[in-house]
């Protein structure tokens, strides 16, 4: 199959405008004839459902929480990017485009990234109109701060709870449409399969998580906005309920999965403290604006931070990268932290941490100034560690945070299954091999508010739909497949808990497919994961029944998918014989320890096609071309 990205012709700054003009439109009176399912109610899902309903389409919105307000989008702390140039420091649409392509290590489509930068300013206007309480300067104008990978201040923020405030804005827009009757909202539902009729996505099978019944939802198109797959690693900054089941089941119905090995490691997370942990906690990258990262110059130094004099501290990011300092991109900051700890300079009881110190900022601006900007983040740190970061430096270490890989989509955000659209973190499209901070919220809202409302209309206007009913063969077969898998899971009655197996999967993936990867380790992972999969289906223990609320059954289905996804992740990492962004193969690095790309052989998207149970997936490639930002060795010095 040839991957057609449908990138429009013309100059990059005109592509989106020209494309919108050339897209076919649905007459306003005809929009009510079409039915669209939106799965997921985070930023991408809520904004998409609200926007499409506002246009007049009939929308069904599914959420596996009891409220969209619990979507993992609320966990985004630091901010959202837009090149408004309020600070007059040289920002522009083109600079944001350049920084994003470079930050992604030249593994993203130029056209998609430019469009993202182009519409991002409208996101801020939309959110301000919704009442999102962005921070403001003394004069009342919106404030900006810096994030990694940029030398300008372009990040709009609401203290350390930007994601939550943005989600409340999208949620309010969604509620308005629910009350208007244009959106039918179903909570506590989990999508378990995609229904494909005559090659088109025509509906889904979902499980009512309260009473266990399977429900069938037909439609003319399906939109997935279900987030990423970081919980494959068990320990991550993602909420425990975050999963990849909807995307993975769509992959098994024909949607190609792109670049699964591109997972992001966030450099500023609270370190692991014991085997009892079920997740990790993020400390916003915004803290790197005023916090300085350092380690002792002496190896295995067990002194308290305050007892180590200034001349015995190594502010290694400032030393290695004088231009960007502590605001280097996440992949660079993460690798350097790991390197320092591996070489014996780590701090804390485990030696697997570095310091993030605010002493200079507090001395310069005062405690109240820091509290106003970062107070809730300092409170979170204090609650978890029982340490006061106003008095002693935070201890941080990298952790799995975000996934740049996901379902392959074209410029219109449609997958390889006609009628199946994928938004936000669930798709692969905008971040390449490494996401810059404050770009996740930007992509989710861009996709939902400003892209899908245009592109999905073109598909609906140019496609012939035959009527489908829930008792059609395709729906019956999909429902039977889901029921069979559920019954198979519940009948195993083994000895190992779901969490125990998931924790083992996480150790395999973190050890061999984590921050640093090599051929030997990846082959080891590809030996161990299939063994774990076999053990899962023979020895997992699921208590409770199918016909009721059953959290263990929910988790088991998700972990079964994580195991298969983890295998594909390792396979993709083994295939990509280069280092780029968050994908760091130890065999491919510069003398300075930076990622070394192979643009001759891997300047492409790896899109994997499901070939059947027990068979190796088929690999397809989409060649990436760069007309405006020429690939070069990234430098932040």
Coordinates of C-alpha atoms in Angstrom, one line a residue:
X1 CA 0.0 0.0 0.0
X2 CA 1.3 3.4 -0.9
X3 CA 1.1 6.0 1.9
X4 CA -0.5 9.2 0.5
X5 CA 0.1 12.0 2.9
X6 CA -2.1 14.3 0.8
X7 CA 0.2 17.3 1.5
X8 CA -1.1 20.2 -0.6
X9 CA 1.0 21.9 -3.3
X10 CA 2.3 25.4 -3.0
X11 CA 4.4 27.5 -0.6
X12 CA 4.4 26.2 2.9
X13 CA 2.8 29.4 4.3
X14 CA -0.1 29.0 1.8
X15 CA -0.7 25.2 2.0
X16 CA -3.3 25.2 4.7
X17 CA -5.3 28.2 3.4
X18 CA -5.3 26.8 -0.2
X19 CA -6.2 23.4 1.1
X20 CA -9.2 24.7 3.1
X21 CA -10.5 26.5 0.0
X22 CA -10.2 23.3 -2.1
X23 CA -11.9 21.0 0.5
X24 CA -15.4 20.1 -0.4
X25 CA -18.0 21.5 2.0
X26 CA -21.2 20.1 3.5
X27 CA -24.2 22.3 3.1
X28 CA -25.3 23.6 6.6
X29 CA -28.7 22.0 6.2
X30 CA -27.1 18.7 5.3
X31 CA -24.7 18.5 8.2
X32 CA -27.5 17.2 10.4
X33 CA -27.7 14.1 8.2
X34 CA -24.3 12.9 9.3
X35 CA -23.4 11.1 12.5
X36 CA -19.8 11.2 13.9
X37 CA -18.5 9.3 16.9
X38 CA -15.8 11.0 18.9
X39 CA -14.0 8.7 21.3
X40 CA -12.1 10.4 24.1
X41 CA -12.9 13.6 25.9
X42 CA -9.5 15.2 26.6
X43 CA -8.5 18.4 24.9
X44 CA -8.5 16.9 21.4
X45 CA -11.8 15.0 21.9
X46 CA -13.8 17.6 23.8
X47 CA -12.7 20.4 21.4
X48 CA -13.5 18.2 18.3
X49 CA -16.9 17.1 19.6
X50 CA -17.9 20.6 20.6
X51 CA -16.7 22.1 17.3
X52 CA -18.3 19.5 15.1
X53 CA -21.6 19.8 17.0
X54 CA -21.5 23.6 16.7
X55 CA -21.3 23.1 13.0
X56 CA -24.4 21.1 13.0
X57 CA -23.3 17.4 12.9
X58 CA -24.8 14.8 15.1
X59 CA -22.1 13.8 17.6
X60 CA -21.8 10.8 19.9
X61 CA -19.1 11.4 22.5
X62 CA -17.7 8.6 24.6
X63 CA -15.7 9.0 27.8
X64 CA -14.3 6.2 30.0
X65 CA -14.3 8.4 33.1
X66 CA -17.5 9.6 34.8
X67 CA -16.6 13.1 33.6
X68 CA -14.4 14.7 30.8
X69 CA -12.8 16.7 33.6
X70 CA -10.8 13.7 34.6
X71 CA -9.1 13.4 31.2
X72 CA -5.3 13.2 31.5
X73 CA -5.1 16.5 29.7
X74 CA -5.5 18.1 33.1
X75 CA -2.0 16.8 34.1
X76 CA -0.3 19.1 31.7
X77 CA 1.2 21.8 33.9
X78 CA 3.5 24.2 32.2
X79 CA 1.8 25.9 29.3
X80 CA 0.8 26.0 25.6
X81 CA 2.9 27.5 22.8
X82 CA 1.8 30.2 20.4
X83 CA 4.0 32.7 18.5
X84 CA 2.1 35.9 19.4
X85 CA 5.5 37.6 20.1
X86 CA 3.9 39.6 23.0
X87 CA 7.4 39.8 24.6
X88 CA 8.8 41.3 21.4
X89 CA 11.8 38.9 21.5
X90 CA 11.8 37.8 17.9
X91 CA 9.2 35.1 17.8
X92 CA 7.1 34.3 14.7
X93 CA 5.1 31.5 13.1
X94 CA 8.2 30.5 11.1
X95 CA 10.4 30.4 14.2
X96 CA 7.9 28.1 16.1
X97 CA 7.8 26.0 12.9
X98 CA 11.6 25.9 12.8
X99 CA 12.1 25.1 16.5
X100 CA 9.5 22.3 16.3
X101 CA 11.0 20.6 13.3
X102 CA 14.5 20.9 14.8
X103 CA 13.3 19.8 18.2
X104 CA 11.7 16.7 16.6
X105 CA 15.1 15.9 15.1
X106 CA 13.8 16.3 11.5
X107 CA 11.4 13.3 11.7
X108 CA 8.1 15.2 11.3
X109 CA 6.3 16.4 8.2
X110 CA 7.1 20.1 7.5
X111 CA 3.6 20.8 6.2
X112 CA 1.9 19.5 9.4
X113 CA 4.2 21.3 11.7
X114 CA 3.8 24.6 9.9
X115 CA 0.1 24.3 10.0
X116 CA 0.3 23.7 13.7
X117 CA 2.4 26.8 14.2
X118 CA 0.0 28.8 12.0
X119 CA -3.2 28.0 13.8
X120 CA -1.7 28.1 17.3
X121 CA -2.4 31.8 17.8
X122 CA -6.1 31.3 17.2
X123 CA -6.1 28.7 20.0
X124 CA -5.1 31.4 22.5
X125 CA -7.8 33.7 21.2
X126 CA -10.4 30.9 21.5
X127 CA -9.4 30.0 25.0
X128 CA -9.3 33.6 26.3
X129 CA -12.8 34.0 24.9
X130 CA -13.8 30.9 26.8
X131 CA -12.5 32.4 30.0
X132 CA -9.3 30.4 30.5
X133 CA -7.4 32.3 33.2
X134 CA -4.0 32.7 31.6
X135 CA -1.4 34.5 33.7
X136 CA -1.1 38.2 33.0
X137 CA 1.5 40.8 33.4
X138 CA 1.1 44.0 35.5
X139 CA -0.5 45.9 32.7
X140 CA -3.1 43.1 32.0
X141 CA -1.6 41.6 28.9
X142 CA -1.1 37.8 28.7
X143 CA 2.2 36.7 30.1
X144 CA 4.7 34.3 28.5
X145 CA 7.5 32.1 29.7
X146 CA 10.2 30.0 28.1
X147 CA 10.3 26.3 27.5
X148 CA 13.0 23.9 26.4
X149 CA 14.2 24.0 22.8
X150 CA 13.4 27.7 22.3
X151 CA 15.3 31.0 22.9
X152 CA 12.1 33.0 23.0
X153 CA 9.2 33.3 25.4
X154 CA 6.1 31.9 23.7
X155 CA 4.5 29.7 26.3
X156 CA 1.1 30.9 27.7
X157 CA 0.3 29.4 31.1
X158 CA -2.1 29.3 34.0
X159 CA 0.3 28.9 36.9
X160 CA 1.2 25.2 37.0
X161 CA -2.3 24.0 36.0
X162 CA -2.6 25.0 32.3
X163 CA -3.9 21.7 31.1
X164 CA -6.7 21.7 33.7
X165 CA -7.8 25.2 32.8
X166 CA -7.7 24.6 29.1
X167 CA -9.7 21.4 29.6
X168 CA -12.3 23.2 31.6
X169 CA -12.7 25.6 28.6
X170 CA -13.1 22.7 26.1
X171 CA -15.4 20.9 28.6
X172 CA -17.7 23.9 28.9
X173 CA -17.9 24.1 25.1
X174 CA -18.8 20.4 25.1
X175 CA -21.4 20.8 27.8
X176 CA -23.1 23.6 25.8
X177 CA -23.6 21.2 22.9
X178 CA -24.7 18.4 25.2
X179 CA -27.4 20.7 26.6
X180 CA -28.3 21.8 23.1
X181 CA -28.9 18.1 22.2
X182 CA -26.3 18.1 19.3
X183 CA -24.0 15.8 21.4
X184 CA -25.1 12.5 22.9
X185 CA -22.7 12.0 25.7
X186 CA -22.0 8.5 27.3
X187 CA -19.7 8.3 30.3
X188 CA -18.0 5.1 31.6
X189 CA -17.7 3.6 28.2
X190 CA -14.6 2.1 26.7
X191 CA -14.1 1.5 23.0
X192 CA -13.0 -2.1 22.4
X193 CA -13.2 -2.5 18.6
X194 CA -13.6 -0.6 15.4
X195 CA -16.3 -1.7 12.9
X196 CA -15.3 -1.5 9.3
X197 CA -18.0 -1.9 6.6
X198 CA -17.0 -2.1 2.9
X199 CA -13.6 -0.6 3.8
X200 CA -15.0 2.3 5.8
X201 CA -15.0 3.0 9.5
X202 CA -18.7 2.9 10.3
X203 CA -18.9 2.5 14.1
X204 CA -17.4 1.0 17.3
X205 CA -18.1 -1.6 19.9
X206 CA -17.9 -0.2 23.5
X207 CA -18.2 -1.7 26.9
X208 CA -20.4 -0.1 29.5
X209 CA -17.9 -0.2 32.4
X210 CA -20.7 0.0 35.0
X211 CA -22.8 -3.0 34.1
X212 CA -20.5 -4.8 31.7
X213 CA -22.8 -4.8 28.7
X214 CA -21.4 -4.4 25.1
X215 CA -22.9 -1.6 23.2
X216 CA -22.9 -0.9 19.4
X217 CA -22.6 2.6 18.0
X218 CA -23.0 3.1 14.2
X219 CA -21.9 6.3 12.4
X220 CA -20.6 7.8 9.2
X221 CA -17.2 8.5 10.6
X222 CA -15.2 7.8 13.7
X223 CA -12.7 10.2 15.5
X224 CA -10.2 8.8 18.0
X225 CA -8.8 11.2 20.5
X226 CA -7.6 8.6 23.1
X227 CA -4.1 9.7 24.0
X228 CA -0.8 7.9 24.0
X229 CA 0.7 4.6 25.1
X230 CA 3.3 5.7 27.7
X231 CA 1.8 3.3 30.2
X232 CA 3.3 0.4 28.2
X233 CA 6.3 1.1 30.5
X234 CA 4.1 0.7 33.7
X235 CA 5.9 3.6 35.4
X236 CA 5.2 6.8 33.6
X237 CA 3.8 10.3 34.3
X238 CA 0.5 9.3 32.7
X239 CA -2.6 8.6 34.7
X240 CA -3.1 4.9 35.4
X241 CA -6.3 4.8 33.4
X242 CA -4.5 6.1 30.3
X243 CA -4.3 3.3 27.7
X244 CA -3.8 2.5 24.1
X245 CA -6.7 0.0 23.6
X246 CA -8.8 2.1 21.2
X247 CA -5.8 2.9 18.9
X248 CA -4.5 -0.7 19.1
X249 CA -7.9 -2.2 18.2
X250 CA -8.1 0.2 15.3
X251 CA -4.6 -0.9 14.3
X252 CA -5.8 -4.5 14.2
X253 CA -8.7 -3.4 11.9
X254 CA -6.3 -1.8 9.3
X255 CA -5.0 1.5 10.7
X256 CA -1.2 1.6 10.3
X257 CA 0.8 2.4 13.5
X258 CA 3.6 4.8 12.9
X259 CA 6.9 5.3 14.7
X260 CA 6.0 3.4 17.9
X261 CA 9.6 3.7 19.1
X262 CA 9.4 7.5 19.4
X263 CA 8.6 7.8 23.1
X264 CA 9.5 10.9 25.1
X265 CA 11.4 10.9 28.3
X266 CA 10.7 13.9 30.5
X267 CA 13.8 15.2 32.4
X268 CA 12.0 16.7 35.4
X269 CA 10.1 14.0 37.3
X270 CA 10.2 13.0 40.9
X271 CA 12.5 10.0 41.1
X272 CA 11.4 6.4 41.8
X273 CA 11.5 5.7 45.5
X274 CA 10.5 2.0 45.6
X275 CA 8.9 -1.0 44.0
X276 CA 5.6 -0.2 45.5
X277 CA 5.0 2.7 43.1
X278 CA 2.4 2.5 40.4
X279 CA 3.2 5.7 38.6
X280 CA 5.5 8.7 38.6
X281 CA 4.9 12.4 39.0
X282 CA 5.9 15.1 36.6
X283 CA 7.4 18.4 37.7
X284 CA 6.7 20.9 35.0
X285 CA 9.4 21.8 32.5
X286 CA 8.5 25.4 33.2
X287 CA 10.5 25.0 36.4
X288 CA 13.6 25.0 34.3
X289 CA 13.0 28.7 33.6
X290 CA 14.1 29.7 37.2
X291 CA 15.6 26.5 38.6
X292 CA 19.2 25.5 37.9
X293 CA 20.1 21.8 37.5
X294 CA 23.3 20.6 39.1
X295 CA 25.2 17.7 40.6
X296 CA 28.2 17.6 42.9
X297 CA 31.6 17.7 41.1
X298 CA 32.8 14.9 43.4
X299 CA 31.6 11.3 42.7
X300 CA 29.4 9.6 45.2
X301 CA 29.1 12.8 47.3
X302 CA 26.6 12.0 50.1
X303 CA 26.6 15.5 51.6
X304 CA 23.4 17.5 51.8
X305 CA 22.8 20.0 49.0
X306 CA 23.2 23.0 51.3
X307 CA 26.6 21.6 52.6
X308 CA 28.1 21.5 49.1
X309 CA 29.7 24.9 48.3
X310 CA 29.1 26.7 45.0
X311 CA 32.6 25.9 43.6
X312 CA 32.0 22.2 44.1
X313 CA 28.7 22.1 42.1
X314 CA 28.5 21.3 38.4
X315 CA 25.7 23.1 36.6
X316 CA 26.3 20.7 33.7
X317 CA 23.6 21.9 31.3
X318 CA 24.9 25.5 31.6
X319 CA 28.4 24.2 31.1
X320 CA 27.6 22.0 28.1
X321 CA 25.0 24.1 26.3
X322 CA 25.8 27.8 27.1
X323 CA 23.2 29.1 24.5
X324 CA 20.3 27.2 25.9
X325 CA 21.5 26.3 29.3
X326 CA 18.8 24.6 31.4
X327 CA 16.3 25.0 28.6
X328 CA 17.7 22.5 26.2
X329 CA 15.1 20.1 24.7
X330 CA 13.8 17.3 26.8
X331 CA 15.7 14.5 25.1
X332 CA 19.0 16.3 25.6
X333 CA 18.3 17.2 29.2
X334 CA 17.2 13.6 30.0
X335 CA 20.2 11.9 28.5
X336 CA 22.6 14.2 30.3
X337 CA 20.9 13.5 33.6
X338 CA 21.1 9.8 33.1
X339 CA 24.8 10.2 32.1
X340 CA 25.6 12.1 35.2
X341 CA 23.9 9.5 37.4
X342 CA 25.5 6.5 35.5
X343 CA 28.9 8.1 36.0
X344 CA 28.5 8.3 39.8
X345 CA 27.4 12.0 40.2
X346 CA 23.8 11.3 41.1
X347 CA 22.2 12.4 44.4
X348 CA 19.7 11.1 46.9
X349 CA 19.6 7.7 48.5
X350 CA 19.4 5.8 45.2
X351 CA 21.9 8.0 43.3
X352 CA 19.4 8.2 40.5
X353 CA 18.6 11.9 40.7
X354 CA 20.0 15.4 40.1
X355 CA 19.2 18.7 41.8
X356 CA 16.8 21.3 40.5
X357 CA 17.7 24.3 42.6
X358 CA 15.7 27.6 43.1
X359 CA 17.9 29.3 45.6
X360 CA 19.2 31.9 43.1
X361 CA 15.7 32.7 41.9
X362 CA 14.4 33.1 45.4
X363 CA 17.3 35.3 46.4
X364 CA 16.8 37.4 43.3
X365 CA 13.0 37.7 43.3
X366 CA 11.8 36.5 46.7
X367 CA 9.8 33.5 47.8
X368 CA 6.4 35.1 47.0
X369 CA 7.4 35.7 43.4
X370 CA 8.3 32.0 43.0
X371 CA 5.1 31.0 44.9
X372 CA 2.9 33.0 42.5
X373 CA 4.4 31.4 39.4
X374 CA 5.0 27.8 40.6
X375 CA 3.2 27.5 44.0
X376 CA 1.0 24.5 43.2
X377 CA 4.0 22.6 41.7
X378 CA 6.0 23.2 44.9
X379 CA 3.0 22.0 46.9
X380 CA 2.8 18.8 44.9
X381 CA 6.5 18.1 45.4
X382 CA 6.2 18.7 49.2
X383 CA 3.2 16.4 49.5
X384 CA 5.0 13.6 47.7
X385 CA 8.5 13.9 49.2
X386 CA 7.9 15.6 52.5
X387 CA 10.7 18.0 51.5
X388 CA 10.3 21.8 51.2
X389 CA 11.7 22.9 47.8
X390 CA 11.8 26.5 48.9
X391 CA 14.5 25.5 51.3
X392 CA 16.2 22.6 49.6
X393 CA 16.6 21.7 45.9
X394 CA 14.2 19.4 44.3
X395 CA 15.5 16.0 43.2
X396 CA 14.5 15.0 39.7
X397 CA 15.2 12.2 37.2
X398 CA 13.8 11.4 33.7
X399 CA 10.7 9.3 33.2
X400 CA 8.5 8.2 30.4
X401 CA 6.1 11.0 29.6
X402 CA 4.7 11.3 26.1
X403 CA 4.5 9.2 22.9
X404 CA 5.3 10.9 19.5
X405 CA 4.4 7.7 17.7
X406 CA 0.8 6.7 17.1
X407 CA -1.8 5.9 14.4
X408 CA -0.5 7.1 11.0
X409 CA -2.6 9.9 9.5
X410 CA -2.5 12.0 6.4
X411 CA -2.6 15.8 6.2
X412 CA -6.4 15.6 6.8
X413 CA -5.8 13.6 10.0
X414 CA -7.4 10.5 8.4
X415 CA -5.8 7.1 9.0
X416 CA -5.4 4.3 6.4
X417 CA -8.9 3.2 7.2
X418 CA -11.2 5.6 5.3
X419 CA -13.5 7.5 7.7
X420 CA -11.3 6.9 10.8
X421 CA -9.7 10.1 12.0
X422 CA -7.1 10.3 14.8
X423 CA -6.3 13.5 16.8
X424 CA -3.9 14.6 19.4
X425 CA -1.4 12.3 21.1
X426 CA -3.1 9.3 19.5
X427 CA -1.7 10.2 16.1
X428 CA 1.9 10.5 15.1
X429 CA 1.8 13.6 13.0
X430 CA 3.4 16.7 14.4
X431 CA 6.3 16.0 16.8
X432 CA 8.8 13.8 15.0
X433 CA 11.2 12.0 17.3
X434 CA 10.9 14.4 20.3
X435 CA 8.1 16.8 21.4
X436 CA 9.0 20.2 22.6
X437 CA 7.5 21.2 25.9
X438 CA 4.1 23.0 25.7
X439 CA 3.3 21.6 22.2
X440 CA 1.0 18.7 23.3
X441 CA -1.8 21.1 24.4
X442 CA -1.2 23.1 21.2
X443 CA -1.6 20.0 19.0
X444 CA -4.6 18.6 20.8
X445 CA -6.6 21.9 20.5
X446 CA -5.4 22.6 17.0
X447 CA -6.6 19.3 15.8
X448 CA -9.9 19.6 17.6
X449 CA -10.8 23.2 17.1
X450 CA -9.2 24.2 13.8
X451 CA -8.4 21.2 11.6
X452 CA -10.9 18.3 11.9
X453 CA -13.9 20.6 11.4
X454 CA -12.6 21.4 7.9
X455 CA -11.1 18.1 6.9
X456 CA -13.9 15.7 8.0
X457 CA -16.4 17.6 5.9
X458 CA -14.5 16.9 2.7
X459 CA -14.7 13.2 3.4
X460 CA -18.4 13.3 4.2
X461 CA -19.2 15.4 1.1
X462 CA -17.2 13.2 -1.3
X463 CA -18.2 9.7 0.0
X464 CA -21.2 7.6 -0.6
X465 CA -22.6 5.9 2.5
X466 CA -24.9 3.0 2.5
X467 CA -27.2 2.7 5.5
X468 CA -25.8 0.5 8.3
X469 CA -27.7 -1.1 11.2
X470 CA -26.4 -2.5 14.4
X471 CA -27.6 -6.0 13.4
X472 CA -25.5 -6.0 10.2
X473 CA -22.9 -8.7 9.9
X474 CA -19.9 -6.5 10.5
X475 CA -21.3 -5.2 13.8
X476 CA -22.3 -8.7 14.9
X477 CA -18.9 -10.1 14.1
X478 CA -17.0 -7.3 15.8
X479 CA -19.2 -7.7 18.9
X480 CA -18.7 -11.4 18.9
X481 CA -14.9 -10.9 18.7
X482 CA -14.9 -8.6 21.7
X483 CA -17.2 -10.9 23.7
X484 CA -14.9 -13.9 22.9
X485 CA -11.8 -12.0 24.1
X486 CA -13.5 -10.9 27.3
X487 CA -14.7 -14.4 28.1
X488 CA -11.2 -15.8 27.3
X489 CA -9.7 -13.3 29.8
X490 CA -12.1 -14.1 32.6
X491 CA -11.8 -17.8 32.2
X492 CA -8.0 -18.1 32.7
X493 CA -8.1 -18.0 36.5
X494 CA -4.4 -18.0 37.0
X495 CA -2.1 -17.0 39.8
X496 CA -0.6 -13.7 38.7
X497 CA -2.3 -10.3 39.1
X498 CA -2.7 -8.0 36.1
X499 CA -0.5 -5.4 37.9
X500 CA 2.3 -7.9 38.5
X501 CA 2.5 -8.8 34.8
X502 CA 2.2 -5.2 33.8
X503 CA 5.1 -4.3 36.2
X504 CA 7.2 -7.0 34.6
X505 CA 6.4 -5.7 31.1
X506 CA 7.4 -2.2 32.3
X507 CA 10.8 -3.4 33.6
X508 CA 11.5 -5.1 30.2
X509 CA 10.6 -2.1 28.2
X510 CA 12.4 0.4 30.4
X511 CA 15.5 -1.7 30.7
X512 CA 15.8 -2.5 27.0
X513 CA 13.6 0.0 25.1
X514 CA 13.9 3.0 27.5
X515 CA 16.2 6.0 27.6
X516 CA 19.1 4.1 25.8
X517 CA 18.7 1.2 23.5
X518 CA 21.1 -1.1 21.7
X519 CA 20.8 -4.1 19.4
X520 CA 21.5 -6.7 22.0
X521 CA 18.9 -5.3 24.5
X522 CA 16.2 -4.9 21.8
X523 CA 16.7 -8.5 20.8
X524 CA 16.5 -9.5 24.4
X525 CA 13.2 -7.6 24.7
X526 CA 11.8 -9.3 21.6
X527 CA 12.6 -12.6 23.3
X528 CA 11.1 -11.8 26.7
X529 CA 7.9 -10.0 25.6
X530 CA 6.5 -12.9 23.7
X531 CA 7.2 -15.2 26.7
X532 CA 5.4 -12.7 28.9
X533 CA 2.5 -12.6 26.5
X534 CA 2.2 -16.4 26.6
X535 CA 2.4 -16.3 30.4
X536 CA -0.3 -13.6 30.6
X537 CA -2.8 -15.7 28.6
X538 CA -2.1 -18.8 30.7
X539 CA -1.6 -17.4 34.3
X540 CA -3.3 -14.0 34.7
X541 CA -5.8 -13.8 37.6
X542 CA -9.0 -11.8 37.1
X543 CA -11.5 -11.7 39.9
X544 CA -15.1 -10.6 39.6
X545 CA -17.6 -11.1 36.7
X546 CA -18.1 -9.9 33.2
X547 CA -21.6 -8.5 33.9
X548 CA -20.6 -5.9 36.4
X549 CA -18.1 -3.2 37.2
X550 CA -14.8 -4.9 37.1
X551 CA -11.6 -2.8 37.2
X552 CA -9.3 -5.9 37.0
X553 CA -11.0 -7.0 33.7
X554 CA -10.6 -3.5 32.3
X555 CA -6.9 -3.5 33.2
X556 CA -6.4 -7.0 31.8
X557 CA -7.7 -6.0 28.4
X558 CA -5.4 -2.9 28.4
X559 CA -2.4 -4.8 29.5
X560 CA -2.9 -7.5 26.8
X561 CA -2.8 -4.6 24.3
X562 CA 0.3 -3.1 26.0
X563 CA 2.2 -6.4 25.7
X564 CA 1.6 -6.5 22.0
X565 CA 2.3 -2.8 21.5
X566 CA 5.5 -3.2 23.5
X567 CA 6.7 -5.9 21.1
X568 CA 6.0 -3.6 18.1
X569 CA 7.8 -0.8 20.0
X570 CA 10.9 -2.9 20.4
X571 CA 10.7 -4.1 16.8
X572 CA 10.5 -0.6 15.5
X573 CA 13.4 0.5 17.6
X574 CA 15.5 -2.4 16.4
X575 CA 14.6 -1.5 12.8
X576 CA 15.5 2.2 13.1
X577 CA 19.3 1.9 13.0
X578 CA 20.0 5.5 14.0
X579 CA 19.6 7.9 16.9
X580 CA 17.1 10.7 16.7
X581 CA 15.3 12.7 19.4
X582 CA 13.9 10.4 22.1
X583 CA 15.0 7.3 20.2
X584 CA 18.7 6.9 21.3
X585 CA 20.5 3.8 20.0
X586 CA 23.8 3.6 21.8
X587 CA 25.6 2.4 18.6
X588 CA 24.7 5.6 16.8
X589 CA 26.0 8.7 18.7
X590 CA 28.5 11.5 18.1
X591 CA 31.7 11.8 20.1
X592 CA 29.9 14.3 22.3
X593 CA 27.2 11.7 23.1
X594 CA 24.5 13.4 21.0
X595 CA 22.0 11.6 18.8
X596 CA 23.4 10.7 15.4
X597 CA 20.8 10.5 12.6
X598 CA 21.1 8.5 9.4
X599 CA 19.2 10.8 6.9
X600 CA 20.1 8.6 3.9
X601 CA 18.3 5.5 5.2
X602 CA 15.8 6.7 7.9
X603 CA 14.5 10.1 6.9
X604 CA 11.1 8.5 6.8
X605 CA 8.1 7.4 8.8
X606 CA 7.9 3.7 9.7
X607 CA 4.2 2.7 9.4
X608 CA 3.4 -0.8 10.5
X609 CA 0.5 -2.8 9.2
X610 CA -1.1 -5.6 11.2
X611 CA -0.7 -8.9 9.3
X612 CA -2.7 -11.2 11.5
X613 CA -2.3 -12.8 14.9
X614 CA 1.1 -14.5 15.4
X615 CA 2.5 -12.9 12.2
X616 CA 5.1 -10.2 11.8
X617 CA 3.6 -6.9 10.8
X618 CA 4.4 -5.4 7.4
X619 CA 6.5 -2.3 7.3
X620 CA 5.6 0.7 5.0
X621 CA 7.6 3.9 4.7
X622 CA 6.6 7.4 4.1
X623 CA 9.6 9.4 2.9
X624 CA 10.0 12.8 4.5
X625 CA 11.2 15.8 2.5
X626 CA 12.6 19.0 3.9
X627 CA 12.4 22.1 1.7
X628 CA 12.5 24.8 4.3
X629 CA 14.4 23.5 7.4
X630 CA 17.3 21.5 6.1
X631 CA 18.4 18.6 8.3
X632 CA 21.6 19.2 10.2
X633 CA 23.2 18.0 13.4
X634 CA 21.2 19.5 16.2
X635 CA 23.2 21.9 18.3
X636 CA 22.0 23.8 21.4
X637 CA 25.4 25.2 22.3

